[in-house]
Coordinates of C-alpha atoms in Angstrom, one line a residue:
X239 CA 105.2 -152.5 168.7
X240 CA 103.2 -152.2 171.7
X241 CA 106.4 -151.4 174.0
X242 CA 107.0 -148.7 171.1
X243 CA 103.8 -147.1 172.1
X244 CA 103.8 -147.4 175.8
X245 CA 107.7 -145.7 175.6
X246 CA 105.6 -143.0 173.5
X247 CA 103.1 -142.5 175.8
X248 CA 105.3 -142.5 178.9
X249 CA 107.8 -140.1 176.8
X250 CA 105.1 -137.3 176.1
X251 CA 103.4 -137.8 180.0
X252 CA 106.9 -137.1 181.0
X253 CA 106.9 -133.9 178.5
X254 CA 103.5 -132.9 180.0
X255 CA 104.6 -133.0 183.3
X256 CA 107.8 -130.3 182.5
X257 CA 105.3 -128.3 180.8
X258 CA 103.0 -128.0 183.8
X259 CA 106.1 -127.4 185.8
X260 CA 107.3 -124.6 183.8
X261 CA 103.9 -123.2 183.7
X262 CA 104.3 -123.2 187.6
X263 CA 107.8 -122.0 187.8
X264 CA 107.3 -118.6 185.1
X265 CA 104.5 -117.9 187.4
X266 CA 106.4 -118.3 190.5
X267 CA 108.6 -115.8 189.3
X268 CA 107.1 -112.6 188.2
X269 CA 107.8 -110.3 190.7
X270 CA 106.4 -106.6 191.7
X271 CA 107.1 -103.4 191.7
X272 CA 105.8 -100.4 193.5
X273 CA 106.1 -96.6 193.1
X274 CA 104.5 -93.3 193.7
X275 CA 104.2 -91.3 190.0
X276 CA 106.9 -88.7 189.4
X277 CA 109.7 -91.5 191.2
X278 CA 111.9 -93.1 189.2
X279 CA 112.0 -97.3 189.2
X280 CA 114.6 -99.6 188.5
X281 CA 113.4 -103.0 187.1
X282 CA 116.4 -105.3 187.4
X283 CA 117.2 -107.6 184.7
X284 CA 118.8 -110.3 187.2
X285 CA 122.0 -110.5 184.6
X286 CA 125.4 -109.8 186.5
X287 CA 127.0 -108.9 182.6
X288 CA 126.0 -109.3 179.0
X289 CA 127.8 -112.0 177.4
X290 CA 129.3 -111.3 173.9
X291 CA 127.0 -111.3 171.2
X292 CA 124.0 -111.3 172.9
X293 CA 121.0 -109.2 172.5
X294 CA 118.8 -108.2 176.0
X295 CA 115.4 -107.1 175.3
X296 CA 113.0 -105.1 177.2
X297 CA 109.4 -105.4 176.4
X298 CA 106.1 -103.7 177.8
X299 CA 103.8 -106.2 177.6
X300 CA 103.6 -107.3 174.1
X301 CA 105.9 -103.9 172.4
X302 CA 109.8 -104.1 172.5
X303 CA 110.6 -101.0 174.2
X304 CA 114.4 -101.1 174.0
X305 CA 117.3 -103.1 173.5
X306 CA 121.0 -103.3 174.6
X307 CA 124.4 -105.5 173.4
X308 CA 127.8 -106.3 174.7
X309 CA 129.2 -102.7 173.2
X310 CA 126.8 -101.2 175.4
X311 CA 124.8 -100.1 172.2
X312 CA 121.0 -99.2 173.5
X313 CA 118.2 -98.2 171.4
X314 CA 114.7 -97.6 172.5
X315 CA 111.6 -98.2 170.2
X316 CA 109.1 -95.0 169.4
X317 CA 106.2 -97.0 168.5
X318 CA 102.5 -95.9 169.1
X319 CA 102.2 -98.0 172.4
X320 CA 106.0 -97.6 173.2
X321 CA 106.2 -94.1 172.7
X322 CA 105.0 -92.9 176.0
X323 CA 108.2 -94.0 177.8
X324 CA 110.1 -91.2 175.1
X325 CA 113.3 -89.9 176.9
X326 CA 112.3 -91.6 180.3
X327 CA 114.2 -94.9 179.8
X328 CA 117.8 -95.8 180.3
X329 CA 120.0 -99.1 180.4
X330 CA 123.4 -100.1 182.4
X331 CA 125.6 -102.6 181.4
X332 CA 123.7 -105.4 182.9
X333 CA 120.6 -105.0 181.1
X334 CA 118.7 -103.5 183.9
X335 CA 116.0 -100.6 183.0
X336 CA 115.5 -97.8 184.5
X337 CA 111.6 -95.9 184.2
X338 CA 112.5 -91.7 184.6
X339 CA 109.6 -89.3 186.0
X340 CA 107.2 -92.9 186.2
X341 CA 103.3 -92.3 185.1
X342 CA 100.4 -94.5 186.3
X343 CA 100.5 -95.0 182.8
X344 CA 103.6 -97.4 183.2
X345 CA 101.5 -99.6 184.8
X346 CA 101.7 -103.5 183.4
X347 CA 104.2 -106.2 182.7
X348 CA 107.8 -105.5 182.0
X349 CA 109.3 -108.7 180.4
X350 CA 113.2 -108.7 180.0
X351 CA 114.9 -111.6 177.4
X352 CA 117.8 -112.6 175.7
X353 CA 118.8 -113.7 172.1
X354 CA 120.0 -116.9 173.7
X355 CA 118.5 -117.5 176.8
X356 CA 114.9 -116.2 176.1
X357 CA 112.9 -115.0 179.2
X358 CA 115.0 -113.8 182.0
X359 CA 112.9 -111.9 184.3
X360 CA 109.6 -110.7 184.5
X361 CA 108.0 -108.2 186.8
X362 CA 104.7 -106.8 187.6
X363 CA 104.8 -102.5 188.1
X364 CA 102.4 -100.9 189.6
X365 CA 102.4 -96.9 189.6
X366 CA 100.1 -95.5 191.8
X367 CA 98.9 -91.9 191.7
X368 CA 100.6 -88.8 194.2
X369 CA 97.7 -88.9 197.0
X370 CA 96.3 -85.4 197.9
X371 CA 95.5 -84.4 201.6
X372 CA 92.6 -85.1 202.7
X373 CA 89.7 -82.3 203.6
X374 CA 87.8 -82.1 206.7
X375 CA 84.2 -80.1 206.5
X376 CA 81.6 -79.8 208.1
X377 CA 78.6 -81.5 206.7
X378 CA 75.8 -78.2 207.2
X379 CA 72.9 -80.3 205.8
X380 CA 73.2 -82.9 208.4
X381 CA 74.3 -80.5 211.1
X382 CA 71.1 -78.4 210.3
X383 CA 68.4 -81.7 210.6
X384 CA 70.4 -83.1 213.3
X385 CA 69.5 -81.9 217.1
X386 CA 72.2 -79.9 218.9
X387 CA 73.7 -82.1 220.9
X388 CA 76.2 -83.8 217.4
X389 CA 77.3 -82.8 214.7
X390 CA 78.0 -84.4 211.6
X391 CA 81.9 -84.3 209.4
X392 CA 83.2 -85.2 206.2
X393 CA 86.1 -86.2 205.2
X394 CA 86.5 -85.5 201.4
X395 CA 89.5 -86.3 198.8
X396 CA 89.4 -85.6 195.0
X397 CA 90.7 -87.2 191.6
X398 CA 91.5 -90.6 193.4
X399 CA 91.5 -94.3 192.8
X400 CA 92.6 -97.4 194.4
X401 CA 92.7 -96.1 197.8
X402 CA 91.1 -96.6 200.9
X403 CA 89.5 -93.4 202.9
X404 CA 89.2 -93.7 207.0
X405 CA 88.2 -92.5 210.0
X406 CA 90.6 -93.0 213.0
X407 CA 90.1 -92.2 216.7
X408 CA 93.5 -92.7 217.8
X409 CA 95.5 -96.0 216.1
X410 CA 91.9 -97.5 215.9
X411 CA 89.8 -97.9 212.8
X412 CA 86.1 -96.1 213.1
X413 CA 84.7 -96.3 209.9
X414 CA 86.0 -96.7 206.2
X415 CA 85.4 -96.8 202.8
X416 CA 87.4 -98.4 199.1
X417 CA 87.5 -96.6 196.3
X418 CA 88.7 -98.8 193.3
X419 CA 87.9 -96.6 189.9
X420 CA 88.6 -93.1 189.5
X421 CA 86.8 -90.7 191.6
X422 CA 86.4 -87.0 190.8
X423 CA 85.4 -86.9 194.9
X424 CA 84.8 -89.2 197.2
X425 CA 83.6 -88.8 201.0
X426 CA 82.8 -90.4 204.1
X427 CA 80.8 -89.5 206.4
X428 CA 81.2 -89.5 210.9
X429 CA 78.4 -88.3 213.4
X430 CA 79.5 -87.1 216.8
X431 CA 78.4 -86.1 219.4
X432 CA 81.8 -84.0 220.4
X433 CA 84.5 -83.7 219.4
X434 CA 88.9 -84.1 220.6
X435 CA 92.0 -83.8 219.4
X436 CA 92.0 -88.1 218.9
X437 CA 90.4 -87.8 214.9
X438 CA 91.8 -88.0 212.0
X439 CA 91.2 -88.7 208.5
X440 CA 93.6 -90.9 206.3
X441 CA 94.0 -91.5 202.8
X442 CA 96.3 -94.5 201.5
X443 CA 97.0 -97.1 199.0
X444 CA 99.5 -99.8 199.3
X445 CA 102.7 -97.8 199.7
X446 CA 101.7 -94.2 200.7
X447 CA 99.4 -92.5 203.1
X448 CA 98.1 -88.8 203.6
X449 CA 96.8 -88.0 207.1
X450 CA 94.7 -84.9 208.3
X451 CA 93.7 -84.2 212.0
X452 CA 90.9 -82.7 213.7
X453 CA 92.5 -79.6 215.2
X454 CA 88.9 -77.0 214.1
X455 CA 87.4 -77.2 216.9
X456 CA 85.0 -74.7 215.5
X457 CA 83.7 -77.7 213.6
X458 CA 81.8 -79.5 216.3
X459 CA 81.8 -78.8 219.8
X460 CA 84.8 -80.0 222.0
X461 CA 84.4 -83.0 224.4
X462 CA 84.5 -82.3 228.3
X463 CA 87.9 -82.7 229.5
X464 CA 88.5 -85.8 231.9
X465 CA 91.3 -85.5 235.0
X466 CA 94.8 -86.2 234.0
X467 CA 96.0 -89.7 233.9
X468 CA 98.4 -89.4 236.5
X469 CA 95.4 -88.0 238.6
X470 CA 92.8 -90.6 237.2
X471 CA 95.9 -93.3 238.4
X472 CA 96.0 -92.0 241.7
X473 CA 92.2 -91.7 242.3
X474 CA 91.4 -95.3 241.0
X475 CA 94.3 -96.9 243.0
X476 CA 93.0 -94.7 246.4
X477 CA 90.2 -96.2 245.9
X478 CA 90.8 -99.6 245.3
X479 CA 93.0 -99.4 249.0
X480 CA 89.8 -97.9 250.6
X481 CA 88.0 -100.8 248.8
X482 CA 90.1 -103.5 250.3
X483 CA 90.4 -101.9 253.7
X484 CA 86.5 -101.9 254.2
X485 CA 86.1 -105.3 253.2
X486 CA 88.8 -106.9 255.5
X487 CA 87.3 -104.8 258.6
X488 CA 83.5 -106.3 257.3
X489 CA 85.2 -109.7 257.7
X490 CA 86.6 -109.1 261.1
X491 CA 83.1 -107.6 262.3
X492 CA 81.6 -110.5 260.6
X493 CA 83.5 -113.4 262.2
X494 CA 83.3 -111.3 265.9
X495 CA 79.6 -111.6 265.0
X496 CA 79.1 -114.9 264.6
X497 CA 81.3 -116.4 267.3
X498 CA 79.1 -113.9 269.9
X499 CA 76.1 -115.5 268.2
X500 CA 77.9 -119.4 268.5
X501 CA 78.8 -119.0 272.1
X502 CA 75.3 -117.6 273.1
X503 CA 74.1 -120.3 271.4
X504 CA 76.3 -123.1 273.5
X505 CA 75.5 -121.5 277.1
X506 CA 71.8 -121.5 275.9
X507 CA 72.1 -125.3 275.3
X508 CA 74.1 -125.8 278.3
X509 CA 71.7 -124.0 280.6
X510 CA 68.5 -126.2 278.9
X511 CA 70.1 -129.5 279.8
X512 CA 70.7 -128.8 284.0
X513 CA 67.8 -130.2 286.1
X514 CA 67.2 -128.4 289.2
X515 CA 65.6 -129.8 291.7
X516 CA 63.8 -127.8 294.7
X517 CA 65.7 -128.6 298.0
X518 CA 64.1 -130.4 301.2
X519 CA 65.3 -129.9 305.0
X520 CA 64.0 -132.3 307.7
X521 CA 64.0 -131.1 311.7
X522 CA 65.6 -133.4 314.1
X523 CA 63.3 -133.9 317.0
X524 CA 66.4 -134.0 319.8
X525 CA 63.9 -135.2 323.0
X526 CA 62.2 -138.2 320.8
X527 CA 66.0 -139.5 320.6
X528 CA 66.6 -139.5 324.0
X529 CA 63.3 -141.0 325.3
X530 CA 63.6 -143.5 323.2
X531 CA 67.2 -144.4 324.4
X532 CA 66.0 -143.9 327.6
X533 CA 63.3 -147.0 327.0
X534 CA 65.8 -149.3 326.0
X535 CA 68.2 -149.2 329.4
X536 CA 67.2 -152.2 331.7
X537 CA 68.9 -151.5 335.4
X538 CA 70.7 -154.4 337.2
X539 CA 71.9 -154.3 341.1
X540 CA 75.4 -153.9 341.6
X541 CA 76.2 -156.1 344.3
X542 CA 78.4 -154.5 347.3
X543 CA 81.9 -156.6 348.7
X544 CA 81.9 -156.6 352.5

């Protein structure tokens, strides 16, 4: 009996397990969808054919929308909830469905089954609105309190939702703002102090953007327009050559300098070191000398030879 009950126990751990899994694996495989309203979507049904006597069925979350079978026999559902796709939804031989002249509306999950292999696919649509262009104004309140020297623009867009409105100075970001419920306006705001042709304004969601410039000019007072780039190039590279020539003839004036200043310094030393000593001359008395010779001779006779 007791093995009995540990087999039980291991048998529904075992069943647990696959249900976890399965959990895991349905959610693994919802996929999405993305349009702009007005396009038409596909939503693929991952079937290659219908097999005879089976039944494919699309559903919109929990409402059976339409249905198709091996003779190619479709029939779409009129319901309350299902009666907003009316005339806008087709099927092909494989099951897929196809979403005509797509609303925001048709937002939600699309579930496609079968009679005998029960959920097939499942995918996530999202239909997001047509985006209008954006405005650029000139904010006149601001612009009146503010001083002279700036001026103060908004970028304004209308009837919108899930979007995100910026500010760009050329491919970078300045300042930006998410709008996630519907907006009857929505603006942001940039102080300048002038104004080029590098602005823009951009509206987008996920899959679409809208993108106005700055061309008015009238709107805020134009920046002060810098040399060309080619001339700025040449300019800062003249410059950097003048640069290093100056500091390689400071390094040859410097090292002249200081081996002046370190042989100066050597004959200095040298000439410190030398002793001279002030020079002596005795006078020869000549006529001492010879008297005193003359003192020494003794005389002898010389005797004479007959």
């Amino acid at each position: 009996m007791p093995k009995n009950i540990n087999d039980m126990v291991m048998l529904i751990f075992i069943c647990l397990c696959l249900w976890s899994l399965n959990g895991v694996f349905v959610a693994d495989a919802v996929k999405s969808e993305s349009v702009t309203e007005g396009e038409s979507v596909s939503l693929n049904s991952s079937l290659t054919q219908i097999q005879t006597h089976e039944e494919i069925e699309w559903r919109f979350g929990e409402f059976l929308i339409a249905k198709v079978n091996k003779n190619k026999e479709s029939k779409f559902y009129n319901t309350t909830a299902a009666g907003r796709f009316r005339d806008r939804l087709k099927l092909d031989q494989t099951g897929s469905l196809t979403i005509i002249n797509s609303r925001t509306t048709d937002s939600g999950l699309y579930t496609v089954s079968s009679s005998s292999r029960d959920t097939i696919n499942t995918i996530n649509l999202t239909v997001y609105a047509r985006l209008p262009v954006p405005v650029i104004s000139s904010n006149s309140s601001q612009n009146s309190s503010s001083s002279s020297s700036s001026c103060s623009l908004l970028c304004s867009a209308v009837n919108v939702s899930h979007v995100t409105l910026s500010w760009f100075k050329g491919n970078s970001v300045f300042s930006s703002i998410r709008v996630s419920d519907l907006s009857s306006r929505s603006d942001l705001l940039l102080h300048l102090e002038c104004v080029d042709d590098s602005y823009s304004c951009v509206l987008n969601n996920p899959i679409r953007n809208q993108t106005q410039h700055l061309n008015n000019t009238q709107l805020c007072h134009t920046c002060a327009a810098g040399p060309p780039v080619s001339l700025t190039v040449l300019i800062s590279a003249a410059a950097a050559a003048a640069a290093g020539s100056l500091l390689i003839v400071a390094a040859v004036g410097i090292f002249c300098i200081c081996r002046k200043h370190r042989n100066t310094h050597r004959e200095e030393t040298r000439a410190e070191e030398i002793t001279y000593a002030d020079p002596t001359f005795n006078t020869r008395n000549r006529n001492k000398s010879r008297a005193t010779e003359e003192d020494n001779v003794e005389y002898t006779s010389v005797p004479h030879e007959s």
